[in-house]
CSV table of C-alpha atoms in Angstrom, one decimal:
chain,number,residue,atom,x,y,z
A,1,UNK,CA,32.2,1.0,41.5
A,2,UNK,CA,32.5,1.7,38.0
A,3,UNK,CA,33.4,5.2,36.5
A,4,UNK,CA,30.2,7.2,35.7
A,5,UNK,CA,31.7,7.8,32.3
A,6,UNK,CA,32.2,4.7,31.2
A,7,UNK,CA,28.4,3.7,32.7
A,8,UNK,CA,27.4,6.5,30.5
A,9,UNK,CA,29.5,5.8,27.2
A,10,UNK,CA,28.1,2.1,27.8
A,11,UNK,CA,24.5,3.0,28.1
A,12,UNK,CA,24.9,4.9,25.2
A,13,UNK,CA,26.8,2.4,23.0
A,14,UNK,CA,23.5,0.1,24.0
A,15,UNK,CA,21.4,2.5,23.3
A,16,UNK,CA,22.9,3.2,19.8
A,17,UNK,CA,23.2,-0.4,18.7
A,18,UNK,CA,20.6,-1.3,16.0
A,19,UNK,CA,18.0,-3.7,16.4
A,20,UNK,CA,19.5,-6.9,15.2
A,21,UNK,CA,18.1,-7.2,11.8
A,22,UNK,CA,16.1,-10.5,11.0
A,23,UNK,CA,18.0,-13.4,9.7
A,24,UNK,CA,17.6,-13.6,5.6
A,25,UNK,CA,17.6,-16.4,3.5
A,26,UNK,CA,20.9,-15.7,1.5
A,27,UNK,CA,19.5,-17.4,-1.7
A,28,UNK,CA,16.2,-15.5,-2.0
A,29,UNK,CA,16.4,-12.6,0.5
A,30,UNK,CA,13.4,-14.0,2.4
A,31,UNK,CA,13.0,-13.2,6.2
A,32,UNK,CA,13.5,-16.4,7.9
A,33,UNK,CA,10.6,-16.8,9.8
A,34,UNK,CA,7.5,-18.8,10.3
A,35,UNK,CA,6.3,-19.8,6.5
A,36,UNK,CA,9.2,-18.6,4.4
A,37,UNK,CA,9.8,-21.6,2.8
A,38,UNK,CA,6.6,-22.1,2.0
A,39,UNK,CA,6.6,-19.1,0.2
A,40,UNK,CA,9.6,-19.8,-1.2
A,41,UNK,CA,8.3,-23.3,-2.6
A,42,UNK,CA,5.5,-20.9,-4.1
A,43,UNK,CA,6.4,-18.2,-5.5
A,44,UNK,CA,9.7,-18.0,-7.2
A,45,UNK,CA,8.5,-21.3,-8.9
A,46,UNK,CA,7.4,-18.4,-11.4
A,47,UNK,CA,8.7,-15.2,-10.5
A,48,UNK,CA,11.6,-13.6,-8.4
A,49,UNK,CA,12.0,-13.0,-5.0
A,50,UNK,CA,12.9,-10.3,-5.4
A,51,UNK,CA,9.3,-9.2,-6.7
A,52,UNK,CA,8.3,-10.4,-3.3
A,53,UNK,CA,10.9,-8.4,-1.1
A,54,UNK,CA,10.7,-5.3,-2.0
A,55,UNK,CA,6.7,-5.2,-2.3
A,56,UNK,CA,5.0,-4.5,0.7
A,57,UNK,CA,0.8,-4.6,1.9
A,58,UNK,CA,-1.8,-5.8,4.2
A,59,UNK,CA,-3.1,-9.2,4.3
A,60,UNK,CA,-5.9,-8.0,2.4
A,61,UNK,CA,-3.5,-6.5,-0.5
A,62,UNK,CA,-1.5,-9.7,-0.7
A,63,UNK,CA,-4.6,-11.8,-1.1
A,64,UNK,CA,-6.0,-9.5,-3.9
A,65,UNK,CA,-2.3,-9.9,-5.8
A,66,UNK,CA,-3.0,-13.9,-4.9
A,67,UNK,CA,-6.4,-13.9,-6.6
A,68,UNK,CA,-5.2,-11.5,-9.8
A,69,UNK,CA,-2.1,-14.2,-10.0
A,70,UNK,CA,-4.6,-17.0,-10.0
A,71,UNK,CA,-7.2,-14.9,-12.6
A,72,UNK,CA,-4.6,-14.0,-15.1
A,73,UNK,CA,-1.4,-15.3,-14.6
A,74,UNK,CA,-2.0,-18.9,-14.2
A,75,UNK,CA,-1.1,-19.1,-10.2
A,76,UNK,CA,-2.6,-23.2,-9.3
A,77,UNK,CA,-5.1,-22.7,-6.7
A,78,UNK,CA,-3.7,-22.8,-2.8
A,79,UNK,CA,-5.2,-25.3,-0.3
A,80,UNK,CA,-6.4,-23.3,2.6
A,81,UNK,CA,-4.0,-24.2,5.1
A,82,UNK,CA,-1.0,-23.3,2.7
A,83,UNK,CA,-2.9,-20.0,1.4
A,84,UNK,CA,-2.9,-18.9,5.1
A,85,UNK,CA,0.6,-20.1,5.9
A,86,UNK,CA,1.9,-17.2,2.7
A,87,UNK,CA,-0.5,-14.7,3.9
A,88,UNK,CA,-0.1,-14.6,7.5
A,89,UNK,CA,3.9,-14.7,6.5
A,90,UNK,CA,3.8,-12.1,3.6
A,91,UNK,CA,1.4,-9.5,6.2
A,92,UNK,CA,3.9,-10.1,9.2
A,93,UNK,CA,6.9,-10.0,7.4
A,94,UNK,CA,5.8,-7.6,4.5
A,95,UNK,CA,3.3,-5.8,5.6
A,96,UNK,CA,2.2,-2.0,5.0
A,97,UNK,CA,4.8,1.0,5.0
A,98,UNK,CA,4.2,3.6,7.5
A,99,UNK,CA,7.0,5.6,5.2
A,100,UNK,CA,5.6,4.4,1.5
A,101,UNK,CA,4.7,6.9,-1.3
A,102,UNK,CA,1.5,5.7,-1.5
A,103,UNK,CA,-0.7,2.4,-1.0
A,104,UNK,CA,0.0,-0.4,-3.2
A,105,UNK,CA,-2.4,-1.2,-5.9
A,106,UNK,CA,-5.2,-3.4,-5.6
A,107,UNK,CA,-5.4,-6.3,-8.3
A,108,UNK,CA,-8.5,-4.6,-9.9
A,109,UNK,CA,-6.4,-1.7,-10.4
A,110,UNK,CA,-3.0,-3.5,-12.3
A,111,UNK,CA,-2.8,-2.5,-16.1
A,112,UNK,CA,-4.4,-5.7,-18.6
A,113,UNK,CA,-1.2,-7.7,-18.9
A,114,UNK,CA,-1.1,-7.3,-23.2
A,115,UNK,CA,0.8,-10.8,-23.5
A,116,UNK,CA,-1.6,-12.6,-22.0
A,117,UNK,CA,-3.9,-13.6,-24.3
A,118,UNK,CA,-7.6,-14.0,-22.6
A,119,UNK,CA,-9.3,-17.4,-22.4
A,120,UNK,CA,-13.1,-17.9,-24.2
């Protein structure tokens, strides 16, 4: 029979350990998990990861940066199978902050980008 101690001081040691954090993508910082490398094919073909990781939203917010992208930056339009490969990845894997200041901005409420000259 083992020592009680040592039960305990294991149980606790368990109990202690932290969840074992998801495996990354040591090039882009990407959680490696169903439809990262479609979003990485995507979107650091004009931005950072980075831009990506340390943003966070709901399906619907990451949709509404898609569509203001598409609108004003010059994003290529998505087929919908790809479209809900990023989204379902982005809103599983960088979805909303229980702990965040506030909630992220909704494309209709991002500053006019003053470089980017409108289209007639």
């Amino acid at each position: 029979m083992a020592h009680p101690i040592a039960v305990s001081l294991l149980l606790l040691g368990l109990s202690a350990t932290p969840a074992l954090a998801a495996e990354q993508d040591p090039q882009t910082g990407f959680i490696m998990a169903p439809g990262w490398e479609t979003v990485r094919n995507n979107c650091i073909a004009c931005h950072s990861a980075s831009l990506v990781t340390q943003n966070s939203g709901s399906r619907e917010h990451w949709l509404s940066l898609i569509r203001w992208m598409q609108e004003s930056q010059g994003l290529w339009a998505f087929d919908d199978s790809t479209e809900k490969t990023i989204l379902d990845y982005l809103s599983s894997n960088y979805g909303p902050k229980e702990d965040a200041r506030r909630p992220s901005l909704r494309a209709d409420q991002l500053p006019e980008n003053p470089y980017r000259k409108k289209q007639s």
